[in-house]
Backbone as a ProteinNet text record, in pm:
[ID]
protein_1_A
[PRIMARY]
XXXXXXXXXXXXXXXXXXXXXXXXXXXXXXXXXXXXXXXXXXXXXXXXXXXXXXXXXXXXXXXXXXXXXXXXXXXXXXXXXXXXXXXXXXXXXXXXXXXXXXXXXXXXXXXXXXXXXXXXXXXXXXXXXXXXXXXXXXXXXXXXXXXXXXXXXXXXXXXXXXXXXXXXXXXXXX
[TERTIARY]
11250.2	11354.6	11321.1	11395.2	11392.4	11426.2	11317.1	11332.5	11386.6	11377.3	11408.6	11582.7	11653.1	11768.6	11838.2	11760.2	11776.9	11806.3	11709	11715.2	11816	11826.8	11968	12079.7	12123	12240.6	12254	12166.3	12146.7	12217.4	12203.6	12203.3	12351.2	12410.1	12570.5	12662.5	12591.5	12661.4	12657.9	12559.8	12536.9	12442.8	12363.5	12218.2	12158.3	12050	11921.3	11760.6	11733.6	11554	11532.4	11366	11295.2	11228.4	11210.6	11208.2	11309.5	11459.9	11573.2	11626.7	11533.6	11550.1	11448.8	11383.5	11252	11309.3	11370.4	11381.6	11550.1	11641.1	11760	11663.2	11609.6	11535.9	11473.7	11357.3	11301.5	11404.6	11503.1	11603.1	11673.1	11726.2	11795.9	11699.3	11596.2	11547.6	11393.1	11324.6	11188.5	11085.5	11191.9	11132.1	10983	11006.3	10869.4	10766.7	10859.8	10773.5	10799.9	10759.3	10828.5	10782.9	10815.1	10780.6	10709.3	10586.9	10491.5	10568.4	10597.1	10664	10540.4	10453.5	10391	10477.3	10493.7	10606.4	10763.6	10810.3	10997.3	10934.9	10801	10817.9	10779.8	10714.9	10663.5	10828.5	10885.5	11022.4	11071.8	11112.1	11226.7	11195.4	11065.2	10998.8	11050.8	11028.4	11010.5	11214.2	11270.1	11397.5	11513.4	11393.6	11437.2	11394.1	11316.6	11241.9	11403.4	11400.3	11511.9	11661.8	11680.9	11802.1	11888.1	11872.9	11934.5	11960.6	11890.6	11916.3	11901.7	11889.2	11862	11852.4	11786.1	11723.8	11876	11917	12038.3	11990.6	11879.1	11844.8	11713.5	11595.4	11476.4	11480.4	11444.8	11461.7	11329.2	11308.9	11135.1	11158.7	10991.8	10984.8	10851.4	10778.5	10665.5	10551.8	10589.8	10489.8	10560.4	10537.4	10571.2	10737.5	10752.4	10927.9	10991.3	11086.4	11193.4	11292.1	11231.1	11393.2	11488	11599.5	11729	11766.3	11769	11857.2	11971	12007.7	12160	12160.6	12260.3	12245.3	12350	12297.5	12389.6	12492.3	12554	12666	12594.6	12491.1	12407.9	12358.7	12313.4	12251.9	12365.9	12489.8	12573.1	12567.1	12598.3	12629.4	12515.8	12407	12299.1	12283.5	12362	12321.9	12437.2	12564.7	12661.8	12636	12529.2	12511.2	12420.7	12307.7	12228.3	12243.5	12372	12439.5	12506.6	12596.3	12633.6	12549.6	12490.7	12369	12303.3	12326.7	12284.9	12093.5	12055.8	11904.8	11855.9	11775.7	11722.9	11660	11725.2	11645.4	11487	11446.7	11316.8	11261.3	11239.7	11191.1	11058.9	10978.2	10856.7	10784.8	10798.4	10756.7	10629	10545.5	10448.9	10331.2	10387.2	10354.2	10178.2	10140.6	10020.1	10002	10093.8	10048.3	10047.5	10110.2	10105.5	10028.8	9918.4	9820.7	9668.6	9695.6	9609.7	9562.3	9712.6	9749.9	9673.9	9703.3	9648.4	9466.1	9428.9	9264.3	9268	9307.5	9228.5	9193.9	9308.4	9322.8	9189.3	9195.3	9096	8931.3	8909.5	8806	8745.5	8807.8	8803.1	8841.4	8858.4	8917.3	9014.9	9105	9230.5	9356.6	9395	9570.7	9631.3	9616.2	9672.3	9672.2	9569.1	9525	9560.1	9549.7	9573.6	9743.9	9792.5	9979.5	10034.5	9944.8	9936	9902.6	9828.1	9825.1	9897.8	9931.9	10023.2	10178.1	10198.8	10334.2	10307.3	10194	10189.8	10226.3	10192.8	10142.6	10313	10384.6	10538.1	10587.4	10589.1	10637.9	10616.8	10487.9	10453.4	10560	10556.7	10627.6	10782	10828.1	10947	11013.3	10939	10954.5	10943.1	10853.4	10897.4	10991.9	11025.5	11157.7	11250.8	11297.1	11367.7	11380.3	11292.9	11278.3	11338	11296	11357.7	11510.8	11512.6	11686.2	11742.7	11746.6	11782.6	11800	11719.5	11696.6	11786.4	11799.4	11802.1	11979.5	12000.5	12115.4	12149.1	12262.5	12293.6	12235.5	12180.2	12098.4	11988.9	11936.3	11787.4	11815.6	11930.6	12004.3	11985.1	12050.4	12071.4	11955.2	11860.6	11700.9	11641.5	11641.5	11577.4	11613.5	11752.4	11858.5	11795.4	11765.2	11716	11594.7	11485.4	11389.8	11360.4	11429.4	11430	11482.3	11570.9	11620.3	11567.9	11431.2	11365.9	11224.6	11196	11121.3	11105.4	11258.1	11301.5	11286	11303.8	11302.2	11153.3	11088.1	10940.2	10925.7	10912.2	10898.2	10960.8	11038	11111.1	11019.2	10965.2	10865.3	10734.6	10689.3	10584.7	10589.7	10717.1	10704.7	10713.4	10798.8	10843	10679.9	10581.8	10469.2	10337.5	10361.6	10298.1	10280.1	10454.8	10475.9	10472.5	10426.2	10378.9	10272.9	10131.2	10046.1	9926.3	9982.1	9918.7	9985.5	10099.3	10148	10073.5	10075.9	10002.1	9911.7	9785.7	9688.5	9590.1	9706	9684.9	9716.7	9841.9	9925.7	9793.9	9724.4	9671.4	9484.9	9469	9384.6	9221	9290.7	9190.3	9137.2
14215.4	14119.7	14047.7	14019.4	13912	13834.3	13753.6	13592.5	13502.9	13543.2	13497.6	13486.8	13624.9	13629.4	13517.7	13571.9	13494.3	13303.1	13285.5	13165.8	13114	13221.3	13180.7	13203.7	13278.6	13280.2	13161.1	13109.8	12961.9	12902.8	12852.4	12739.7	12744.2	12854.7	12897.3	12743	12766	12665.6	12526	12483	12366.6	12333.1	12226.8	12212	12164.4	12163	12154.8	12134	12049.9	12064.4	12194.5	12183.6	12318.6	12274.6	12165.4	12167	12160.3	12181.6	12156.4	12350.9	12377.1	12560.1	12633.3	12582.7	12646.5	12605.8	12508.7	12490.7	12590.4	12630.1	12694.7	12796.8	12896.3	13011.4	13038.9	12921.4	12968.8	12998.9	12887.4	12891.7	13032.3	13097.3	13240.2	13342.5	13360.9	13477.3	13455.7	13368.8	13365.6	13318.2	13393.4	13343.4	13414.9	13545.1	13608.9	13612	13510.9	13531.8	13390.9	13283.3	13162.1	13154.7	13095.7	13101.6	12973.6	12984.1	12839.1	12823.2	12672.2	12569.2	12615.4	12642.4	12716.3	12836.7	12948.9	13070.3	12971.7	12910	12800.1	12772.6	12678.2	12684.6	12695.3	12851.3	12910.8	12991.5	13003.8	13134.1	13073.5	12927	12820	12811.4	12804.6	12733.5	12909.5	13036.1	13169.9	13144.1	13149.7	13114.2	12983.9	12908.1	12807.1	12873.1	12928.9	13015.9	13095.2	13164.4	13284.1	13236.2	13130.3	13058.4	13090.5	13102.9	13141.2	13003.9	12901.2	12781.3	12663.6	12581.2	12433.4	12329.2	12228.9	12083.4	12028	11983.4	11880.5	11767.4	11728.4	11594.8	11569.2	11446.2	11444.5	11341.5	11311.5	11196.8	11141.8	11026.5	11026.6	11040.1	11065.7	11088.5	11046.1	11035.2	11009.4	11083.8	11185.5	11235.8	11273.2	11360.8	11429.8	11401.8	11374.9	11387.5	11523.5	11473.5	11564.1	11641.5	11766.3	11818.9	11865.1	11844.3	11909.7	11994.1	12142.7	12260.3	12300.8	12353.9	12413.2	12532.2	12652.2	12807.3	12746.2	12866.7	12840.6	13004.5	12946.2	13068.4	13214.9	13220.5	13335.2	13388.2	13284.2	13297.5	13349.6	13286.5	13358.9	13495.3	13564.6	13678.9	13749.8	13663.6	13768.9	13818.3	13742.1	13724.5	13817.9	13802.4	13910.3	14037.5	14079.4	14242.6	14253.8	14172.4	14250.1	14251.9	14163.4	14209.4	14292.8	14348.9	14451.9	14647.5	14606.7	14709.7	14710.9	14894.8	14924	14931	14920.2	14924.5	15063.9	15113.4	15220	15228.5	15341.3	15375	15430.4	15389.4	15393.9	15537.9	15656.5	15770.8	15763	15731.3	15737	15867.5	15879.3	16023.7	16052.1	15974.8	15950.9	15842.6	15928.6	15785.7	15793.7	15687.9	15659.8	15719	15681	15848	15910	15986.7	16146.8	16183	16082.8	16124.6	16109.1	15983.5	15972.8	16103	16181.4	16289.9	16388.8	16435.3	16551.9	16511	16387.4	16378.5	16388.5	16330.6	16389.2	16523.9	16592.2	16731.8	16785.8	16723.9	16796	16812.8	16635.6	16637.2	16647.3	16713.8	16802.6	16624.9	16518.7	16443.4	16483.8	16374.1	16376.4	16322.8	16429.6	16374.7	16375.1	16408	16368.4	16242.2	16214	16072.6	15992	15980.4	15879.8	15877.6	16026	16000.8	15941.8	15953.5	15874.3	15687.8	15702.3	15542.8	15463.5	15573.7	15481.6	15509.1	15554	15558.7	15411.6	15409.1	15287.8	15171.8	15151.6	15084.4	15035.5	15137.5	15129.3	15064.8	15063.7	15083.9	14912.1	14848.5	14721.9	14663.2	14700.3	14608.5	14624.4	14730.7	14736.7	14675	14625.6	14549.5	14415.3	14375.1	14184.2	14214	14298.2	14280.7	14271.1	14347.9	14343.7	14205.6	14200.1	14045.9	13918.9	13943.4	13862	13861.1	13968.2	14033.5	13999.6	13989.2	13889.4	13737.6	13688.3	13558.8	13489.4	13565.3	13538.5	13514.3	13400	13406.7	13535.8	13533.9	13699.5	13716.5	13625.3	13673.1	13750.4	13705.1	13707.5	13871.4	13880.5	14049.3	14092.7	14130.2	14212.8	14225	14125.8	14171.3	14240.2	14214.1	14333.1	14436.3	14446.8	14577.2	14689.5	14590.2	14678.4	14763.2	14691.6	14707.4	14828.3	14747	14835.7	15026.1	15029.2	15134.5	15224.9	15111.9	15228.9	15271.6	15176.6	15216.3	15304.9	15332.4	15424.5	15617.6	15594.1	15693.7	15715.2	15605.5	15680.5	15751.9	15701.9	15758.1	15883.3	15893.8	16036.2	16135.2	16085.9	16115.6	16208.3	16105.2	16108.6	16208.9	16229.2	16334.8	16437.7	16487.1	16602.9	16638.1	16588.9	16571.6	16628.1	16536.2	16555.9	16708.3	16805.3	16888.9	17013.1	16983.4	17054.5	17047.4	16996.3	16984.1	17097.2	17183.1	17343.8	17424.2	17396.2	17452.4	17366	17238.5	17173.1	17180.9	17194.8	17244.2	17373.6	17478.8	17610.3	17563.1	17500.1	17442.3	17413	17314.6	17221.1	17286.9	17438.3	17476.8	17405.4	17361.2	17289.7	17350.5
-7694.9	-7721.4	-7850.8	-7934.2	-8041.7	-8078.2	-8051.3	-7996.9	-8097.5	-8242.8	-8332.8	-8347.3	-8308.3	-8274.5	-8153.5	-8024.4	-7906.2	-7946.2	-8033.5	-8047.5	-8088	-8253.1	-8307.6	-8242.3	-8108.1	-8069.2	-7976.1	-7936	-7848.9	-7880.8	-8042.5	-8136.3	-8152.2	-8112.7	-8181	-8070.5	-7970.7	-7882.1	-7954.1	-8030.6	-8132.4	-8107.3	-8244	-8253.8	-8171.6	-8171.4	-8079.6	-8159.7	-8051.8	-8100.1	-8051.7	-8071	-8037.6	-7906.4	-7823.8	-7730.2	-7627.7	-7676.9	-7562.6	-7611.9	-7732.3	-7712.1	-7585.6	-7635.2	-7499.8	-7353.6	-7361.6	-7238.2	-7200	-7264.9	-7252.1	-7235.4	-7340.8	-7329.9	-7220.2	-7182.2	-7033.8	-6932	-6896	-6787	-6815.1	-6874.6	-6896.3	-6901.2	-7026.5	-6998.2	-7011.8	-6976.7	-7009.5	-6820.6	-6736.5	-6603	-6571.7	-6624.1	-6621.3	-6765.8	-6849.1	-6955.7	-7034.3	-7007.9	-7076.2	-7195.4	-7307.7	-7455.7	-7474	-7507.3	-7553	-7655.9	-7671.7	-7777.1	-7914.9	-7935.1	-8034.7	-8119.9	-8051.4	-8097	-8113.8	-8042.1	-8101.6	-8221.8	-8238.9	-8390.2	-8518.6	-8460.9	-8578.7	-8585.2	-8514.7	-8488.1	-8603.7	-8561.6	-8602.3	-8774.6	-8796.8	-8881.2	-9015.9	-8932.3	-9039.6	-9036.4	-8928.1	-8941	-9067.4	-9072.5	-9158.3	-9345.5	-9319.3	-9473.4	-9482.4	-9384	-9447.2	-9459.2	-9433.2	-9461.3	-9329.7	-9192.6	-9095.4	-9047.3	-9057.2	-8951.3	-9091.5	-9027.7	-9127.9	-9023.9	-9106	-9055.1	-9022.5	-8932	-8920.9	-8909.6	-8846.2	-8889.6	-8804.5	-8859.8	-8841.2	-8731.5	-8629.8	-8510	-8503.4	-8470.4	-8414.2	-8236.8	-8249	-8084.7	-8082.5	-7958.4	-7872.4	-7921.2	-7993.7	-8079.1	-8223.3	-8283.6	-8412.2	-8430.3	-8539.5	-8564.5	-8489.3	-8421.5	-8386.1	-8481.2	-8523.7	-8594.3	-8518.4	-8556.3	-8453.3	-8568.3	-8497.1	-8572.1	-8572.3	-8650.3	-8670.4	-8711.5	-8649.7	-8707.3	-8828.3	-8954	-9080.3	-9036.4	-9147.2	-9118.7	-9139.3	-9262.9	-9243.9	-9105.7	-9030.4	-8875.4	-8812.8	-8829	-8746.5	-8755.5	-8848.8	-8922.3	-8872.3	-8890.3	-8814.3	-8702.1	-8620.7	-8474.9	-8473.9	-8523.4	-8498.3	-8515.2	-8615.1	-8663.3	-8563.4	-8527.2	-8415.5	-8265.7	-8260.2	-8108.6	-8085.6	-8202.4	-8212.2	-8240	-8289.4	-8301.2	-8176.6	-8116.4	-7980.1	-8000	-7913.9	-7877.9	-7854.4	-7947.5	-7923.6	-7770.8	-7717	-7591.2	-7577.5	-7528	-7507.7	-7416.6	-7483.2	-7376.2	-7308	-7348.3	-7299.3	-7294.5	-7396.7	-7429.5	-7440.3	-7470.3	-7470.6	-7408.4	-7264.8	-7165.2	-7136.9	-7059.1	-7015.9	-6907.6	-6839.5	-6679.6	-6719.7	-6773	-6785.3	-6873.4	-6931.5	-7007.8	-6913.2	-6817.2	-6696.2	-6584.4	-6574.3	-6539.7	-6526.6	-6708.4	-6767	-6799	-6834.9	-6806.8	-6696.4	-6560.2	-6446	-6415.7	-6447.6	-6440.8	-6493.4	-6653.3	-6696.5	-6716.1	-6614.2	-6586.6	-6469.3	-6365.7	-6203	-6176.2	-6150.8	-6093.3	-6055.5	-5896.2	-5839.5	-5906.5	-5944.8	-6020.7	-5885.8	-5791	-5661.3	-5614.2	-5618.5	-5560.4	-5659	-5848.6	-5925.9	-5880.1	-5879.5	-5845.9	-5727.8	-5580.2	-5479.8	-5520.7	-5576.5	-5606.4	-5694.2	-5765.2	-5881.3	-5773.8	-5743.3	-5617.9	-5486.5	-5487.7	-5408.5	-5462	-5588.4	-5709.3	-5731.2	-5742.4	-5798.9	-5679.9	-5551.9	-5417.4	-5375.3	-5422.2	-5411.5	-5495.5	-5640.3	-5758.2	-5651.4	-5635.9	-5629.7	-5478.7	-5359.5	-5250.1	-5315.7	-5399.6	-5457.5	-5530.2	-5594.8	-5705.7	-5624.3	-5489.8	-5402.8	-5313.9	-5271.5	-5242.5	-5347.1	-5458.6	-5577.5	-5600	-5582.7	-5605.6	-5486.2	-5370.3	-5247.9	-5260.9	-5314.1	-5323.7	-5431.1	-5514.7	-5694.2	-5682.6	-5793.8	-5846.8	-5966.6	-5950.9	-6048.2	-6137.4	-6257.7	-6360.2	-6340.2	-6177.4	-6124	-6057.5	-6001.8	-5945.1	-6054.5	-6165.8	-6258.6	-6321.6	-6387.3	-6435.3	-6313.9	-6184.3	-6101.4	-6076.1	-6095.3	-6100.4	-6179.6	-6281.3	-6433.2	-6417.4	-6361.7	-6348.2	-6205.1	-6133.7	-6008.4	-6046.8	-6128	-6165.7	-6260.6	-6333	-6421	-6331.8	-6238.5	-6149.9	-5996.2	-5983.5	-5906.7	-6026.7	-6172.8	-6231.1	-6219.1	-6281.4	-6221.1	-6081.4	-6020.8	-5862.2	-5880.1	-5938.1	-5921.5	-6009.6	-6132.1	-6199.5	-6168.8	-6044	-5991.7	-5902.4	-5775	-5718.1	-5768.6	-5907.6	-5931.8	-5996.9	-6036.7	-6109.9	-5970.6	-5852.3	-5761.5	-5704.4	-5719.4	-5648.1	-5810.4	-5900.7	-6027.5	-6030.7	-5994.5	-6015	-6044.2	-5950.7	-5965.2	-6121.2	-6168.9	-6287.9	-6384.9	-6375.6	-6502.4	-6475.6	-6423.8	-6464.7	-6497.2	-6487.5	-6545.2	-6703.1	-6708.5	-6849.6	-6923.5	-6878.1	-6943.6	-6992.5	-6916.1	-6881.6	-6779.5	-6696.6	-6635.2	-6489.5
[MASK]
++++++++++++++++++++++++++++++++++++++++++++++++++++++++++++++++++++++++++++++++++++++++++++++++++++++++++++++++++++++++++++++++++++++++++++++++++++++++++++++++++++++++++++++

C-alpha cells in the first residue's frame, strides 16, 4: 500500500494534522498494521518537498507546533492517476514454499511433513480470520474475505503439491 498516496486521499476530505491523519489511517486500514506518527511525518514532510500538500497553517500544541495540511491540486491529480492505475497482481512465482519444498526434497528431509505443517499453519490463520470476519464490521469482512481467499488458494497449492510429491522429486533429482 502507499501510504504516501493513502494519506493524500484522506486529506481530499479537508485539512488535517498528522496526528488526526494517523488516527483516520489507523481506524480504516492500519488495524493490523498501525502507522507510528514517525512514518505521517516523514510521509507528510517528503509530500510537502514534492509539492503534493502544503502547510495551511502552524497551531501550537502541548508539544511541538501543530501543522495542519492541505492536499494541493497537484496531490489531487496524484491521487487521481494512482487510483486509477490497476495494481499489478502479484504471482508468486517465486515463492518461499516451494523453495522449502524442493530443499527438503533435496536434502532426504520430509516435504510431507513441512506441507502437513504449513497446512496446519494456514488452517490456524484462517479459523481467527474467520472468527474476525464474524465479529467485524464490513471493512473488517472484506479484509478477511481477501485474505481468507488467497489463503484458501494456498491450501489448494499445498494439496495439489502434497499429491505430486513423487513427480517433483524425480523433477528435482532428489
Amino acid at each position: 500500500m502507499s501510504i504516501g498516496h493513502t494519506l493524500l486521499g484522506l486529506l481530499e476530505s479537508g485539512p488535517r494534522h498528522g496526528y488526526d491523519l494517523k488516527k483516520t489511517f489507523d481506524e480504516h486500514f492500519g488495524q493490523d498494521r498501525p502507522l507510528h506518527y514517525g512514518q505521517v511525518y516523514s510521509t507528510m514532510s517528503r509530500l510537502l518537498k514534492n509539492g503534493l500538500v502544503e502547510v495551511e497553517g502552524i497551531e501550537p500544541g502541548d508539544g511541538p507546533d501543530r501543522k495542519r495540511y492541505a492536499i494541493t491540486d497537484a496531490g489531487v491529480t496524484d491521487v487521481a492517476k494512482w487510483l486509477a492505475r490497476p495494481e499489478k497482481p502479484e504471482p508468486y512465482l517465486q515463492s518461499t514454499l516451494y523453495t522449502k519444498v524442493v530443499l527438503a526434497l533435496l536434502t532426504g528431509r520430509s516435504a510431507a511433513g513441512l506441507l502437513d505443517a504449513q497446512r496446519s499453519e494456514h488452517l490456524r490463520l484462517m479459523r481467527g480470520l474467520t472468527e474476525r470476519k464474524r465479529n467485524g464490521d464490513l471493512a473488517d469482512q472484506l479484509i478477511c474475505d481477501h485474505a481468507l481467499f488467497h489463503l484458501e488458494a494456498d491450501l489448494r497449492w499445498l494439496e495439489l503439491t502434497a499429491a505430486r510429491l513423487d513427480q517433483l522429486a524425480k523433477a528435482v533429482g532428489a
